[in-house]
XYZ file of N, CA and C in Angstrom:
510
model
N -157.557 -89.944 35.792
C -156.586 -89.404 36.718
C -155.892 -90.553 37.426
N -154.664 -90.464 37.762
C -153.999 -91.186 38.539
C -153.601 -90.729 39.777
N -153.032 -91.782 40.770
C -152.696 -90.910 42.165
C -152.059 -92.309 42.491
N -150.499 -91.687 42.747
C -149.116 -92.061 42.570
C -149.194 -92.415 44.701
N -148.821 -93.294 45.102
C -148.797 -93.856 46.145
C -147.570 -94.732 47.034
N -147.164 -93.870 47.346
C -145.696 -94.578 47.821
C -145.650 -94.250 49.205
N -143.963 -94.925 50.039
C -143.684 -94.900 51.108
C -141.854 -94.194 50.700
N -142.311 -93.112 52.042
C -140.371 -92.539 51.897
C -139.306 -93.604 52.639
N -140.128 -94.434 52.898
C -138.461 -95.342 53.677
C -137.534 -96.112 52.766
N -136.674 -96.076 53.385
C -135.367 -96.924 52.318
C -135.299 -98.121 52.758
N -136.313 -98.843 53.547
C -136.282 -99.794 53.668
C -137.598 -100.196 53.835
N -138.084 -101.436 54.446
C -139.434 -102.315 54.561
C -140.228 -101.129 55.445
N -141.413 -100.781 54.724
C -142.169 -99.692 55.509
C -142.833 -101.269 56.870
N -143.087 -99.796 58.325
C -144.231 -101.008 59.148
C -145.503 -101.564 58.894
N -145.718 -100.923 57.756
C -146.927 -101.913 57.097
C -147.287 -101.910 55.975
N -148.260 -102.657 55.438
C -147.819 -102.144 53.656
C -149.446 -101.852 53.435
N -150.203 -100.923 54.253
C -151.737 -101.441 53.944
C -151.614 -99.595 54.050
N -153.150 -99.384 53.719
C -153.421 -97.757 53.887
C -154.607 -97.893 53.013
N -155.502 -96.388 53.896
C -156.429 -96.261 52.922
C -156.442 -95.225 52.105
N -157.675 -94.833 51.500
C -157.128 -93.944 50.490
C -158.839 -93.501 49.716
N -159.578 -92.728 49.512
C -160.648 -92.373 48.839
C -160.736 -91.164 47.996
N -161.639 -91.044 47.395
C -161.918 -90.097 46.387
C -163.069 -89.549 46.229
N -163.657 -88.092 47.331
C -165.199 -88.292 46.565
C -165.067 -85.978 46.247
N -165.978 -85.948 45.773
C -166.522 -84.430 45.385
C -166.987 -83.720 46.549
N -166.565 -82.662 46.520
C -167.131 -81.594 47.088
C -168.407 -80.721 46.879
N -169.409 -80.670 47.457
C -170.181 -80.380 47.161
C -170.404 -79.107 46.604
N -171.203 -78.838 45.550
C -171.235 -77.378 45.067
C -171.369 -76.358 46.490
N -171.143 -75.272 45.518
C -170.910 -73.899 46.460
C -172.189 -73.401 46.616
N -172.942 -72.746 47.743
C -174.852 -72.788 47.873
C -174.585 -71.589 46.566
N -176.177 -71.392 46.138
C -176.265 -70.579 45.381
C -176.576 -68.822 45.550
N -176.296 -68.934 47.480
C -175.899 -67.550 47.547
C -174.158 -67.033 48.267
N -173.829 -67.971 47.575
C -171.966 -67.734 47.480
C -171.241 -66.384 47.286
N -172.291 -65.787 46.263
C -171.504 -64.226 46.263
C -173.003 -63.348 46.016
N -172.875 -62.238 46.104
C -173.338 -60.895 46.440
C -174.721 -60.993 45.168
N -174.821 -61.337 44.399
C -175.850 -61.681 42.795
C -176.680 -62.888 43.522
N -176.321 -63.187 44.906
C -177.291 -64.731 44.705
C -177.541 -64.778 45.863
N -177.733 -63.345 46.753
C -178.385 -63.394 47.825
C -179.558 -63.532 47.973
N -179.803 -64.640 49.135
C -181.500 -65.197 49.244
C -182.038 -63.790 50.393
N -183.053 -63.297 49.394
C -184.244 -62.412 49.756
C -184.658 -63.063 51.459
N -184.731 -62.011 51.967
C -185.562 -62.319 53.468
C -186.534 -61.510 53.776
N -187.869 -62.601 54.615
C -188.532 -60.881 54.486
C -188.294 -60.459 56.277
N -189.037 -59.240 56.266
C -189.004 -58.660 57.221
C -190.369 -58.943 58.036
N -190.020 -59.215 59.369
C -190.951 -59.405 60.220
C -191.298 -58.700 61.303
N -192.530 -58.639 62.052
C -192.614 -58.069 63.177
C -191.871 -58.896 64.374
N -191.655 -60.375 63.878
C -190.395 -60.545 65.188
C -189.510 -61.369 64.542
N -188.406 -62.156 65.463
C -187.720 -62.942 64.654
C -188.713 -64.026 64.239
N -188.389 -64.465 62.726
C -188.800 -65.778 62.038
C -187.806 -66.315 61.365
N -186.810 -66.988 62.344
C -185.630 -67.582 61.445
C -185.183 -68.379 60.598
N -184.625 -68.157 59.365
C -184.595 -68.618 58.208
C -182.914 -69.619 58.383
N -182.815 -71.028 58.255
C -181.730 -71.522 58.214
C -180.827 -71.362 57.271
N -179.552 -71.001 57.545
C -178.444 -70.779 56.506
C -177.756 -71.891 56.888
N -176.555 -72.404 55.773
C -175.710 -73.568 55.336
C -174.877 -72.776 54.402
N -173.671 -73.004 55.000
C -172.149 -72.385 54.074
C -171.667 -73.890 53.591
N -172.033 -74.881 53.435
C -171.190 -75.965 53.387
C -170.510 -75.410 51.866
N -169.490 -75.673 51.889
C -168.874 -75.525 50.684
C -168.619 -73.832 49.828
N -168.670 -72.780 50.749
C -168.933 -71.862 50.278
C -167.715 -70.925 50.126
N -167.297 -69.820 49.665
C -165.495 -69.199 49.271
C -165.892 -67.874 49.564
N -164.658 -67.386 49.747
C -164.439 -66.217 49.736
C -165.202 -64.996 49.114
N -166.087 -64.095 49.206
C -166.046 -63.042 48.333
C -165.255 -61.660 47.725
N -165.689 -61.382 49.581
C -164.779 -60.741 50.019
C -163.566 -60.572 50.955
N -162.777 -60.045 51.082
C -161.873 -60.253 52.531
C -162.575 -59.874 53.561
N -162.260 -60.621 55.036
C -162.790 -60.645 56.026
C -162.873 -58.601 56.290
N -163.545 -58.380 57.456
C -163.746 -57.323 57.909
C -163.084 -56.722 59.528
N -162.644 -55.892 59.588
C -162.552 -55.754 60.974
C -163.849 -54.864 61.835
N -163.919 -55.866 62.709
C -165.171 -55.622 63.329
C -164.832 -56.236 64.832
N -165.477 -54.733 65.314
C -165.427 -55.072 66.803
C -163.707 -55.488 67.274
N -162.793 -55.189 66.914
C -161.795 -55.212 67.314
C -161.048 -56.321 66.164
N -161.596 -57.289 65.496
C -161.414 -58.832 65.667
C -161.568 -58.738 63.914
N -160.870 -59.259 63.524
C -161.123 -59.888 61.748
C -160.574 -61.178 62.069
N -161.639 -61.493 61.373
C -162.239 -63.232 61.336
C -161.461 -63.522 59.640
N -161.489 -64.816 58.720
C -161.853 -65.461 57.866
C -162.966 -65.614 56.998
N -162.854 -64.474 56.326
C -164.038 -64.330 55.108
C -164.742 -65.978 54.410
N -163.430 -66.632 54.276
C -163.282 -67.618 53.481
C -164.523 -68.465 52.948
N -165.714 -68.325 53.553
C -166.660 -69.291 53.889
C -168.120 -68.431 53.767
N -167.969 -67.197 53.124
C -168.967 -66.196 53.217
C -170.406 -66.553 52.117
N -171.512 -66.569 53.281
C -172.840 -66.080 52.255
C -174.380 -64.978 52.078
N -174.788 -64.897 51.350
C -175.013 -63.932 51.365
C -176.852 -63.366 51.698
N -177.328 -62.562 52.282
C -179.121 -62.365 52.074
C -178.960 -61.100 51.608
N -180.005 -60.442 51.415
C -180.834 -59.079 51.153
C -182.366 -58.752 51.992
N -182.610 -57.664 51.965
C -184.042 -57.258 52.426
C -183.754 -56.244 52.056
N -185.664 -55.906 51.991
C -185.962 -54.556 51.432
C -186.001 -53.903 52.326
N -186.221 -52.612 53.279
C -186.250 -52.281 54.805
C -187.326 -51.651 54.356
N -188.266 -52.190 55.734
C -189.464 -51.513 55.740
C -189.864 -50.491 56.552
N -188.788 -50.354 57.655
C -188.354 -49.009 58.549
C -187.347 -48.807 58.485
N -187.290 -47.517 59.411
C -185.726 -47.149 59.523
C -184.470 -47.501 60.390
N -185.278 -48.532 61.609
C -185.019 -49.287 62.048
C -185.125 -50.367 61.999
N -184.219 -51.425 61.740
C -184.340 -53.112 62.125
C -183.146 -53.938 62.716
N -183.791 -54.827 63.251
C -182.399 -55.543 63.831
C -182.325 -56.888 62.695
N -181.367 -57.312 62.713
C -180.749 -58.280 62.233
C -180.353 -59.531 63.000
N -180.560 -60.423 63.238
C -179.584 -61.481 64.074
C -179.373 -62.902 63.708
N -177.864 -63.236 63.788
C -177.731 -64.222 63.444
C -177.511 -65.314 64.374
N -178.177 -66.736 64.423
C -177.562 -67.727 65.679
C -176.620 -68.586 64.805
N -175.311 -68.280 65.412
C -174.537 -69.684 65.094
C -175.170 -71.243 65.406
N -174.652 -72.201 64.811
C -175.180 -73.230 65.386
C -173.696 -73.712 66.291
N -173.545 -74.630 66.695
C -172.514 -74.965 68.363
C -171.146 -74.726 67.406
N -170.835 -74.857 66.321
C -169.480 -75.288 66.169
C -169.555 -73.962 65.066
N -170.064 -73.259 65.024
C -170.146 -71.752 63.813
C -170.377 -70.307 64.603
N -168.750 -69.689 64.559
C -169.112 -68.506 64.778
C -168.970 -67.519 63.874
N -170.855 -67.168 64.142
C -171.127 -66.194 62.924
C -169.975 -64.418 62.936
N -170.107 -63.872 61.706
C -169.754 -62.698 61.603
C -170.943 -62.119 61.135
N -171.420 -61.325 61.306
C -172.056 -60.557 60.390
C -172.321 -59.031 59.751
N -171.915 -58.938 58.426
C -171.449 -57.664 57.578
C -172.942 -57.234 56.813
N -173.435 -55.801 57.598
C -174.408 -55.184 56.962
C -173.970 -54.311 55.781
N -174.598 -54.213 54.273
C -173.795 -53.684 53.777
C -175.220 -52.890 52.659
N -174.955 -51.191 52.226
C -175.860 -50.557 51.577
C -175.356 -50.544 50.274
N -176.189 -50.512 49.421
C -175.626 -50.262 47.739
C -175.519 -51.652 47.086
N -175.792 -50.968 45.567
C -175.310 -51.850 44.766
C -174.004 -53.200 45.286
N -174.249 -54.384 44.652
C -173.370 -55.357 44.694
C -172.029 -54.704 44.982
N -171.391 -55.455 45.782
C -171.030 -55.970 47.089
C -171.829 -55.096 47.663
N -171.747 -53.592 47.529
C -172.026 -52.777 48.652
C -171.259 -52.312 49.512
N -171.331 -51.473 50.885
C -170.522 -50.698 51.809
C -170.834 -51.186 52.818
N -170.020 -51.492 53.546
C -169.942 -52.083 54.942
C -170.798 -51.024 55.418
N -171.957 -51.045 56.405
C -172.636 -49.867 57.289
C -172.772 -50.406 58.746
N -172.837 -51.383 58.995
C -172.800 -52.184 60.458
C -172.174 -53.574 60.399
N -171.505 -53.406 61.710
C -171.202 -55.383 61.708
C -171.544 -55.788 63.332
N -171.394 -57.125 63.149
C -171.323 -57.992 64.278
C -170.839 -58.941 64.607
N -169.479 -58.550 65.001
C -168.909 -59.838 65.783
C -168.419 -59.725 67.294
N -169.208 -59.731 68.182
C -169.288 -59.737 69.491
C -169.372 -61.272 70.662
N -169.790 -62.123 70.021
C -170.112 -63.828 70.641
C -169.045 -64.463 70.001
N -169.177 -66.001 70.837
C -168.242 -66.788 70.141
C -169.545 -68.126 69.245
N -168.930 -69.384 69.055
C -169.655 -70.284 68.092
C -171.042 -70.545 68.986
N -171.913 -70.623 68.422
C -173.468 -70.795 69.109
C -174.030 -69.901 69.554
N -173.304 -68.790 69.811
C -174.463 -67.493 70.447
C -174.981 -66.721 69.259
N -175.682 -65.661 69.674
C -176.171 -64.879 68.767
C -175.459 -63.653 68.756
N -175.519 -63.214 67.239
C -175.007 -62.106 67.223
C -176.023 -61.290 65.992
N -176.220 -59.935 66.926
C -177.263 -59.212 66.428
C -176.748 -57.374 66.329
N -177.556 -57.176 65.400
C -177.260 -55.554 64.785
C -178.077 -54.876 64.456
N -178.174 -54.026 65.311
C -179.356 -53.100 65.678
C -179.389 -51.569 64.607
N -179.621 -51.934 63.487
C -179.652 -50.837 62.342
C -180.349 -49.849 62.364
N -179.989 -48.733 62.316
C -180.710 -47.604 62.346
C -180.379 -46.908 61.219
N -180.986 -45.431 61.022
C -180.473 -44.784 59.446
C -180.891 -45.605 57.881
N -182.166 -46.925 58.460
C -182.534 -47.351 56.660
C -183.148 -46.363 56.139
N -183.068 -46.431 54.395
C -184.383 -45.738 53.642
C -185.241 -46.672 53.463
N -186.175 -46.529 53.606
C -187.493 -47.496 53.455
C -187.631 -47.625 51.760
N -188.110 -48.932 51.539
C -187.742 -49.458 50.643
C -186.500 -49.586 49.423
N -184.984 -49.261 50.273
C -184.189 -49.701 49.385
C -183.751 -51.267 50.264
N -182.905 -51.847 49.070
C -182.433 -52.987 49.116
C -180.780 -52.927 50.145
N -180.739 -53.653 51.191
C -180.044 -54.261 52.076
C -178.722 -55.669 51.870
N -177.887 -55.682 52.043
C -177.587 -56.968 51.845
C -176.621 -57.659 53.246
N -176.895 -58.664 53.653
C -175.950 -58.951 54.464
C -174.653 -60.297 54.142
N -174.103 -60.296 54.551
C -173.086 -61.234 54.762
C -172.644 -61.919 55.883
N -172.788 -63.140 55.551
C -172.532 -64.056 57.086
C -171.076 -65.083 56.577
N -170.249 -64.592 57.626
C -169.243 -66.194 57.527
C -168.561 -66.490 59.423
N -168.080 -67.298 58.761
C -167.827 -68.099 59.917
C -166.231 -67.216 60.306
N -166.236 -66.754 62.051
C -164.737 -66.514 61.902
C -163.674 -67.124 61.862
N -163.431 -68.532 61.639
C -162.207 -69.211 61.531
C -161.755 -69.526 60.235
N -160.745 -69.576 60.039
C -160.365 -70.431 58.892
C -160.476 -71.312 58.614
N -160.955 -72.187 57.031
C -161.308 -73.640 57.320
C -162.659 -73.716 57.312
N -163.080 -75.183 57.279
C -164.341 -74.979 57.208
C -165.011 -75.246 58.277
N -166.013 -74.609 58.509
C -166.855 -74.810 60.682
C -167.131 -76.080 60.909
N -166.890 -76.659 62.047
C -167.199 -78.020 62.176
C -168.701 -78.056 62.087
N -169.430 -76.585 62.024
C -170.523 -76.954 61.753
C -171.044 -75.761 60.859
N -171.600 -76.066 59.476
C -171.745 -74.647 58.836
C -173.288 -74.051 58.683
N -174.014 -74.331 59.889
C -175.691 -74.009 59.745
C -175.615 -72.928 60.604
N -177.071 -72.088 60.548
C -177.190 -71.054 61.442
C -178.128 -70.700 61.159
N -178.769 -69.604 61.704
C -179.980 -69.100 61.501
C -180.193 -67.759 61.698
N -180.823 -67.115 60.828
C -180.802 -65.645 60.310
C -181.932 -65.009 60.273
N -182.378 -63.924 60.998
C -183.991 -62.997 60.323
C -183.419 -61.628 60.490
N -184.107 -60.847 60.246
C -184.368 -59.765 60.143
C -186.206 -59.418 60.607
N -185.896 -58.437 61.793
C -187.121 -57.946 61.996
C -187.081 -56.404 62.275
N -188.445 -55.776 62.711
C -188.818 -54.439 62.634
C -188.668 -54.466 64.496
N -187.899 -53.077 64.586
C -187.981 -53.491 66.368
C -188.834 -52.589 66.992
N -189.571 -53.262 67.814
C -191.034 -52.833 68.303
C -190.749 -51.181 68.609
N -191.731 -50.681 68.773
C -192.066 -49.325 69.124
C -191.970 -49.297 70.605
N -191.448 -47.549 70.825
C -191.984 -47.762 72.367
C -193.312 -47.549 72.547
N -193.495 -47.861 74.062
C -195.293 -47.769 74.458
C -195.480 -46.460 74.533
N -196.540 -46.288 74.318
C -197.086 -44.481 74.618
C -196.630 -43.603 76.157
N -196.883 -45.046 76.724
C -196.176 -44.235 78.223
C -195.106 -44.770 78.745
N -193.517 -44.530 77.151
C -192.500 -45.078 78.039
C -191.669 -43.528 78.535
N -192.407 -42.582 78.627
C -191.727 -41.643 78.826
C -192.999 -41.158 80.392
């Protein structure tokens, strides 16, 4: 490959120096689309599992949620099996990543059934699911809402079972 390097002036540019590099982009993680979502399990509390979009595309188009559609662009993906009919979900951005997050039932891609985009970059954003069948398969989707890539693309993700009430919360 070549890469053609010039100046637009019609006369003596102010300097004749510049830099210039070439390196790869790192592959796309290997849960980039909806077939390569990493399994999570379900816990009795949060046990958060780190996610990394570095390098990751589009699947789907963004969602409107909570008023607000974000930038799909950067989307990846988990699953769980639900072991109640309730669970929450939550995702922590890390400082420079604000998460979205798209609960979705069924076969690949699946149907949007809950979202969450309520915080901005670093907070948490969580989704309080109700209506699972116990033991079908779940999938979620996390991206970042901006366009571009997050100045920071980590975060952290679980899924847990949300406690019972006490016998005498009534």
């Amino acid at each position: 490959y070549f890469v053609r390097v010039f100046d637009w002036y019609d006369t003596a540019p102010p300097s004749t120096t510049f830099d210039i590099c070439v390196y790869s982009t790192p592959a796309a993680p290997a849960n980039d689309n909806c077939g390569g979502a990493i399994a999570l399990t379900v816990g009795s509390s949060c046990s958060p599992v780190t996610g990394n979009a570095t390098s990751a595309t589009e699947s789907l188009p963004a969602l409107a949620c909570n008023a607000f559609t974000g930038n799909a662009n950067d989307d990846v993906w988990y699953s769980f099996v639900a072991t109640a009919t309730a669970l929450t979900i939550e995702v922590a951005g890390s400082a420079g990543y604000d998460a979205v997050v798209d609960l979705r039932s069924g076969a690949c891609p699946g149907t949007n059934i809950a979202c969450a985009d309520a915080t901005v970059a670093g907070d948490v954003e969580t989704i309080n699911a109700t209506g699972l069948t116990v033991g079908n398969t779940y999938r979620v989707r996390v991206y970042d809402y901006a366009a571009g890539a997050p100045a920071s693309p980590t975060f952290d993700i679980c899924v847990y079972s949300t406690p019972a009430a006490p016998a005498n919360d009534n």
